[in-house]
Coordinates of C-alpha atoms in Angstrom, one line a residue:
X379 CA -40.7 10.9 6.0
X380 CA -42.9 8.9 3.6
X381 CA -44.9 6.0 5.3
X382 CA -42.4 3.2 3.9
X383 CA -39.6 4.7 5.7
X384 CA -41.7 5.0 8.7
X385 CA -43.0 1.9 8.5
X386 CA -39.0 0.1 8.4
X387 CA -38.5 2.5 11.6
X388 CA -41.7 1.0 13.3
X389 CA -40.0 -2.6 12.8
X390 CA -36.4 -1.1 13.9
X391 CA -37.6 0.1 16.9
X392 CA -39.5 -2.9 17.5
X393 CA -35.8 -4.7 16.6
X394 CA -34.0 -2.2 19.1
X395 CA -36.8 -2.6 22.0
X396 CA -34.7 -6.4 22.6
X397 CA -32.2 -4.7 24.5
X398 CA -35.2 -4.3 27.6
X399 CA -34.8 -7.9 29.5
X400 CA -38.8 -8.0 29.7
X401 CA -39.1 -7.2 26.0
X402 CA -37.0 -9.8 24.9
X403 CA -37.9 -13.0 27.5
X404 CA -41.3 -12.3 26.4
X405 CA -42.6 -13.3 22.9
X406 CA -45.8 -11.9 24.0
X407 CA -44.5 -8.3 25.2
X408 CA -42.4 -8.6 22.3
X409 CA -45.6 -8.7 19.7
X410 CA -47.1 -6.0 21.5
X411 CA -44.5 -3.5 20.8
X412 CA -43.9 -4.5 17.9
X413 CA -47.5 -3.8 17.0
X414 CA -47.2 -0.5 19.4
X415 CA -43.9 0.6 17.3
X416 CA -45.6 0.2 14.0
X417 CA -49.0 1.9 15.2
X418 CA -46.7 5.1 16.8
X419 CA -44.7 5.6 13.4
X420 CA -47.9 5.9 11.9
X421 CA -50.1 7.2 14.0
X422 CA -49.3 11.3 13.6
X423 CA -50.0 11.0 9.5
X424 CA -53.4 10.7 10.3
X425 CA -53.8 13.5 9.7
X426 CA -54.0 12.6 6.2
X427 CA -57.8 11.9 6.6
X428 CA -58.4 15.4 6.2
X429 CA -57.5 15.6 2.6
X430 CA -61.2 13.8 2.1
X431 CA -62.8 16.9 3.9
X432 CA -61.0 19.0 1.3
X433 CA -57.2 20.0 0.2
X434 CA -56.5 23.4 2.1
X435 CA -57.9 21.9 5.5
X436 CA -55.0 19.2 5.1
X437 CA -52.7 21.7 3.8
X438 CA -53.1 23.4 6.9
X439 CA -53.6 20.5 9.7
X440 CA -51.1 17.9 8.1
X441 CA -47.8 17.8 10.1
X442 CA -49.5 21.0 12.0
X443 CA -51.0 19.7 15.7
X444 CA -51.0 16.1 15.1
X445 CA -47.1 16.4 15.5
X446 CA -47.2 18.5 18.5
X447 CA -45.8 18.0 21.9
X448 CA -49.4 17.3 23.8
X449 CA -49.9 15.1 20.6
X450 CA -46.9 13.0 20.9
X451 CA -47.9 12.0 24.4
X452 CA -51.7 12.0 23.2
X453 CA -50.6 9.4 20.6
X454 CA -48.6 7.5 23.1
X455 CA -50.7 7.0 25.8
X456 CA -53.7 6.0 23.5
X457 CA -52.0 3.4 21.3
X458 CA -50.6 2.0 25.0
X459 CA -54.2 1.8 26.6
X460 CA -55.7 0.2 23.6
X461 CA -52.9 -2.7 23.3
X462 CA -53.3 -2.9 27.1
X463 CA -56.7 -3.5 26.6
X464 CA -56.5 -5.6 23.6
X465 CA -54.5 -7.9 26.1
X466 CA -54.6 -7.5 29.8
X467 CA -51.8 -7.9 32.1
X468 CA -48.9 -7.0 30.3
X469 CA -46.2 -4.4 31.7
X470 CA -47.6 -1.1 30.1
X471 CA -44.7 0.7 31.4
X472 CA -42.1 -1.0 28.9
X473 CA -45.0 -0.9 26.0
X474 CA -45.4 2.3 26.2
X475 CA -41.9 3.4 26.3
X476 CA -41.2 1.8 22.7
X477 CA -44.5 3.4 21.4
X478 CA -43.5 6.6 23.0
X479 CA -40.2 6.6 21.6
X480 CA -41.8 5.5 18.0
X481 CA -43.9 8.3 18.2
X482 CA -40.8 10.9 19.1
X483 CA -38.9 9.8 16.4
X484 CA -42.0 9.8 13.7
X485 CA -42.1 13.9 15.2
X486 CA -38.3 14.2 14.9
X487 CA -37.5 12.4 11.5
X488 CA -40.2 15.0 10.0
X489 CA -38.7 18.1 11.1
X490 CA -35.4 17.4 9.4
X491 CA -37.5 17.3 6.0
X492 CA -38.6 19.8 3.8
X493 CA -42.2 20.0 5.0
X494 CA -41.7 20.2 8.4
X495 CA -43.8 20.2 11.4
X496 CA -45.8 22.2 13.7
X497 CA -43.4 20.4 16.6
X498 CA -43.1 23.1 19.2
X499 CA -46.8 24.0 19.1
X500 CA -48.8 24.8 21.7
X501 CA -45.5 27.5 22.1
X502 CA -45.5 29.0 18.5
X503 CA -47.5 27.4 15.7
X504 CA -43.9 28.0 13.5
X505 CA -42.9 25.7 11.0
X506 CA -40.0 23.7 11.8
X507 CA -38.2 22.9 8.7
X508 CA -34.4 21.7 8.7
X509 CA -33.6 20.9 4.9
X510 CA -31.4 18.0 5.7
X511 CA -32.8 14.8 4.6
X512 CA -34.9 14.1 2.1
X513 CA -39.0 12.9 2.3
X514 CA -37.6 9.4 1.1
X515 CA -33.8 9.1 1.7
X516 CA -32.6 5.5 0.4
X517 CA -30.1 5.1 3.2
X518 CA -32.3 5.5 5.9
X519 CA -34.8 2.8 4.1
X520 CA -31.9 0.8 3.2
X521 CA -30.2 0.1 6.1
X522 CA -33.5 -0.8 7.9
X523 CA -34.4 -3.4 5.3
X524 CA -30.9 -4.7 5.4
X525 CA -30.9 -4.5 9.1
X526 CA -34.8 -6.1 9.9
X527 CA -33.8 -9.2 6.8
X528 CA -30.4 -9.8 9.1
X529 CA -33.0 -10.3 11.8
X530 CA -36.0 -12.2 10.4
X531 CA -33.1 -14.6 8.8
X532 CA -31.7 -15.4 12.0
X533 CA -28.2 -14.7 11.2
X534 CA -28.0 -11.9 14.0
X535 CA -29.6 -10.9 17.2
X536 CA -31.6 -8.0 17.6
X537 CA -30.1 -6.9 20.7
X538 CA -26.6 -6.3 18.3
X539 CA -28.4 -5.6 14.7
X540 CA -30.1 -2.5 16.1
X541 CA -27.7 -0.5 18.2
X542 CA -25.6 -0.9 15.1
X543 CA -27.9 0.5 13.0
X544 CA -29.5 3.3 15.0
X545 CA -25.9 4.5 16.5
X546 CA -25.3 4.5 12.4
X547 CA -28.2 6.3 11.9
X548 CA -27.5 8.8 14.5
X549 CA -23.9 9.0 12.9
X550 CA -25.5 10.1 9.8
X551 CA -28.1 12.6 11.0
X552 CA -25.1 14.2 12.7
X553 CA -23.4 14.1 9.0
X554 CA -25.7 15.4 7.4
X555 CA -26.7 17.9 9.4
X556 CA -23.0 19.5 9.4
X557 CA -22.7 18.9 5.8
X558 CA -26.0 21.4 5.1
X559 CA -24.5 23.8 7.4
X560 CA -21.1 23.9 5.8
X561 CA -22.7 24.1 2.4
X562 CA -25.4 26.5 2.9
X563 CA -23.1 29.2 4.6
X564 CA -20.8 28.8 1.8
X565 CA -23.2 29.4 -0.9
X566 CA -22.7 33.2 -1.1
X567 CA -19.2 33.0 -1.8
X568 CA -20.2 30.4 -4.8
X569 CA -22.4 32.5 -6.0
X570 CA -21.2 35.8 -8.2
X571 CA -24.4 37.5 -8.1
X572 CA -24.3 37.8 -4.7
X573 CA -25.6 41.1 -2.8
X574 CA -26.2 42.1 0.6
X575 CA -29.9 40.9 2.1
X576 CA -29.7 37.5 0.2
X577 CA -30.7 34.4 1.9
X578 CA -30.2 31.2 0.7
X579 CA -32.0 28.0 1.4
X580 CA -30.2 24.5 1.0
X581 CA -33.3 21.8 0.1
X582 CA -32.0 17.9 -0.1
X583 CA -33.0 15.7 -3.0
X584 CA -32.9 12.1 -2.9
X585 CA -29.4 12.0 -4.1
X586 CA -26.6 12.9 -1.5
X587 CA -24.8 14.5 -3.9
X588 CA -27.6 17.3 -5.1
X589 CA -29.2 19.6 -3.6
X590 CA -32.0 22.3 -4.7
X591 CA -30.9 25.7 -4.0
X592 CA -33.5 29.2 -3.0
X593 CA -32.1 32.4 -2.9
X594 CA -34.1 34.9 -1.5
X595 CA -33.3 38.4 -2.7
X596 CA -34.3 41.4 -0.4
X597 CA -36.8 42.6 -2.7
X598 CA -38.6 39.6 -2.5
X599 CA -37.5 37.9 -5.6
X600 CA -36.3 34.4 -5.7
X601 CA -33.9 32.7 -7.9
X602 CA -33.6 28.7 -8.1
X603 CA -31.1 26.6 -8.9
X604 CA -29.3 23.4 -7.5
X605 CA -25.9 22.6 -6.2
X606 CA -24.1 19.3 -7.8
X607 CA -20.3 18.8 -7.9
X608 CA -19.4 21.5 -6.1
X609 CA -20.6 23.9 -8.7
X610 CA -23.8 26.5 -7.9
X611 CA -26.2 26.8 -10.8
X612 CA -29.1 28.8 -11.2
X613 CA -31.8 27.8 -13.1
X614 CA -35.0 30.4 -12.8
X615 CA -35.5 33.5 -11.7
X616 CA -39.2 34.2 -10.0
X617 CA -41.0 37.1 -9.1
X618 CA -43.5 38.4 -7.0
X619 CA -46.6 40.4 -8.4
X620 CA -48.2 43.1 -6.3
X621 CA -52.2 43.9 -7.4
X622 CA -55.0 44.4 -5.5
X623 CA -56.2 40.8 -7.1
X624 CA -53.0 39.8 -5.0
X625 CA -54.0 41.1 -1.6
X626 CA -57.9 40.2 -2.4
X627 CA -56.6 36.5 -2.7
X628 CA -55.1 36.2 0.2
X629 CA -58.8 36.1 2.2
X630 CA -59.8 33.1 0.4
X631 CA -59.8 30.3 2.5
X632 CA -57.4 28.2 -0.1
X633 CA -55.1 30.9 -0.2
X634 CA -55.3 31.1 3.5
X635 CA -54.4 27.7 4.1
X636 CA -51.3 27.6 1.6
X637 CA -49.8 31.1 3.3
X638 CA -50.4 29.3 6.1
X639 CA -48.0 26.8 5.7
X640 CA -45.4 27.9 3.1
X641 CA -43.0 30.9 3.7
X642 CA -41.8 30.8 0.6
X643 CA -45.0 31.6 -1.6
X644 CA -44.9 33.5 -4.2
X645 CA -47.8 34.8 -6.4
X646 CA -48.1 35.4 -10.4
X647 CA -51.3 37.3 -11.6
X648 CA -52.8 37.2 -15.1
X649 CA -55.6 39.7 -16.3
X650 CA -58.7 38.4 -18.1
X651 CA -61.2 40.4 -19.9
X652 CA -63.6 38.1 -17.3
X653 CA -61.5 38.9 -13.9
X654 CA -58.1 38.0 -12.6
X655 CA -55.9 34.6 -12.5
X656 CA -54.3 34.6 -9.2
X657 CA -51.7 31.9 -8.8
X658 CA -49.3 30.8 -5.7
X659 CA -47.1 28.9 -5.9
X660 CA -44.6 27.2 -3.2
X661 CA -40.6 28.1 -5.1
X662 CA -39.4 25.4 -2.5
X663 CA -40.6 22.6 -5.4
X664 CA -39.4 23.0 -8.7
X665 CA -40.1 20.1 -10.8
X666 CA -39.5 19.6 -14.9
X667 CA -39.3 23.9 -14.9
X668 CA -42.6 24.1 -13.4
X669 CA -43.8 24.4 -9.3
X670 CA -46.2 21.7 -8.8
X671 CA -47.1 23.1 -5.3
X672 CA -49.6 25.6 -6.0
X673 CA -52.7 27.9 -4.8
X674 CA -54.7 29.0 -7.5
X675 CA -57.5 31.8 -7.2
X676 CA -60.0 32.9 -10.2
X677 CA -62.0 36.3 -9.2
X678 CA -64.1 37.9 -11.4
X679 CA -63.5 42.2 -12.2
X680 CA -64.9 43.0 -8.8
X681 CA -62.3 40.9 -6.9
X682 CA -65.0 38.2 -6.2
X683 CA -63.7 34.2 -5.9
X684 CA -65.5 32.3 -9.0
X685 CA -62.9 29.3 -8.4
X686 CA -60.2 27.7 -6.2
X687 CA -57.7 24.9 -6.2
X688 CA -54.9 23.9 -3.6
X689 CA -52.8 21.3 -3.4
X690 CA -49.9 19.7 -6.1
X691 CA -51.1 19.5 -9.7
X692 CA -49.3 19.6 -13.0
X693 CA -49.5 23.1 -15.2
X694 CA -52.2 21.3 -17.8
X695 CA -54.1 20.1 -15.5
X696 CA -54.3 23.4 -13.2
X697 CA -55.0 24.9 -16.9
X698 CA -58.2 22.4 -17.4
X699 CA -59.8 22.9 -13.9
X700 CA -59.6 26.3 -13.4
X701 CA -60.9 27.1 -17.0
X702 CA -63.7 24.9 -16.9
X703 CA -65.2 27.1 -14.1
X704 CA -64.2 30.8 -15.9
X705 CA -66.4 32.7 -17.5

């Protein structure tokens, strides 16, 4: 989720830690995990910091083993020890239930996103990826805001507010989640250029009501489209090029990183009289006819890098960096 949404879940689940007796008797306790809840929804993105070391290395760490099971308790237990040091005496067994719970759902809400997580590492390092709520979904953010005002104004307890909202909440993960099944399995009958092999991939937008649509073919071509009012509509078709540029790329430690994470990369190649353009991009993200999500490699005639770039960037800005370094 984006940090706004995890920041309304930090206060929720400080809201929803009243139902504990020593939690809410205590204005003290109560501060702590409030500050512990906060610091747990928050704590796995730190990942982020690795963007400043360079954009592949946080392609490839973010959401990767900062969201892991030893990580979750890592986070936990730290976050408890410093608050418990911060102020002595309190009972670190409730604390660090909240902030362990904070950092479980952080874990959990991002694996029903696009992106996904590394959460079942160290077993398998695969991506878990659900497709079923958006990075910023307005009724998640919405009904905390609503919910945390209700509390800050007084006009309800906590110990009510919050198992409202998160038996709600639950109520509409569980919605959701059916709802993408339903639609997903049904897309092949929707679709009139179906054929045996196809896959198709289901990807939520912030509106309830849309959804992105990629269908992989069995030759490895994908087309893209979206799925409003019950209607399928496909919008691009993309394919693969095969070269030896292609294969050459995929050593570079750029290109590494964005294989790395995205399964559905596909890569366009463009000859120059100086070398070869090889570009990835993610089909997943399809914004204004373009796929922002990109690897880009330049090599020159002998398949040697000259230039790299990772990361999301528009097509005339890709176009500027990259030529500024070609021959």
């Amino acid at each position: 989720m984006d940090t706004g949404t995890h920041l309304v879940f930090g206060l929720g689940l400080a809201g929803l830690a009243h139902i504990d007796p020593v939690v809410a008797q205590n204005t003290t306790v109560a501060a702590a995990v409030l500050f512990g809840t906060l610091l747990g929804q928050q704590a796995p993105d730190l990942d982020t910091l690795f963007r400043m070391k360079s954009n592949a290395l946080y392609i490839r760490q973010h959401r990767g083993a900062s969201h892991s099971l030893p990580a979750i308790l890592l986070w936990a237990l730290s976050i408890t020890a410093g608050i418990g040091l911060i102020v002595p005496g309190l009972p670190l067994w409730h604390v660090g239930f909240w902030v362990l719970l904070a950092v479980m759902v952080h874990v959990g809400s991002d694996m029903f996103n696009t992106y996904g997580t590394q959460a079942v590492r160290p077993f398998t390092e695969k991506w878990v990826s659900w497709n079923i709520i958006h990075i910023f979904d307005p009724f998640l953010f919405g009904s905390h805001v609503i919910a945390i005002s209700l509390w800050a104004a007084g006009i309800g307890r906590p110990q009510v507010i919050f198992p409202v909202l998160y038996t709600l909440i639950a109520l509409y993960y569980c919605w959701r989640s059916l709802h993408h099944f339903l639609l997903e399995r049904g897309l092949s009958v929707k679709d009139p250029d179906f054929r045996t092999g196809d896959k198709y991939f289901l990807i939520p937008t912030v509106s309830l009501h849309a959804w992105n649509v990629v269908k992989r073919r069995s030759d490895n071509t994908y087309a893209i489209g979206d799925y409003k009012q019950n209607k399928l509509q496909w919008l691009d078709n993309v394919s693969c090029d095969c070269h030896p540029a292609v294969d050459a790329s995929k050593a570079h430690p750029d290109i590494a990183a964005f294989l790395y994470f995205s399964s559905f990369a596909c890569a366009e190649l463009k000859q120059h009289s100086w070398g070869y353009e090889v570009r990835w991009a993610d089909v997943r993200y399809r914004h204004r006819k373009q796929y922002p999500f990109v690897a880009a490699l330049l090599l020159d005639n002998d398949l040697n890098p000259i230039d790299s770039y990772v990361g999301w960037l528009s097509e005339s800005r890709l176009y500027k960096k990259l030529r500024l370094n070609a021959p």
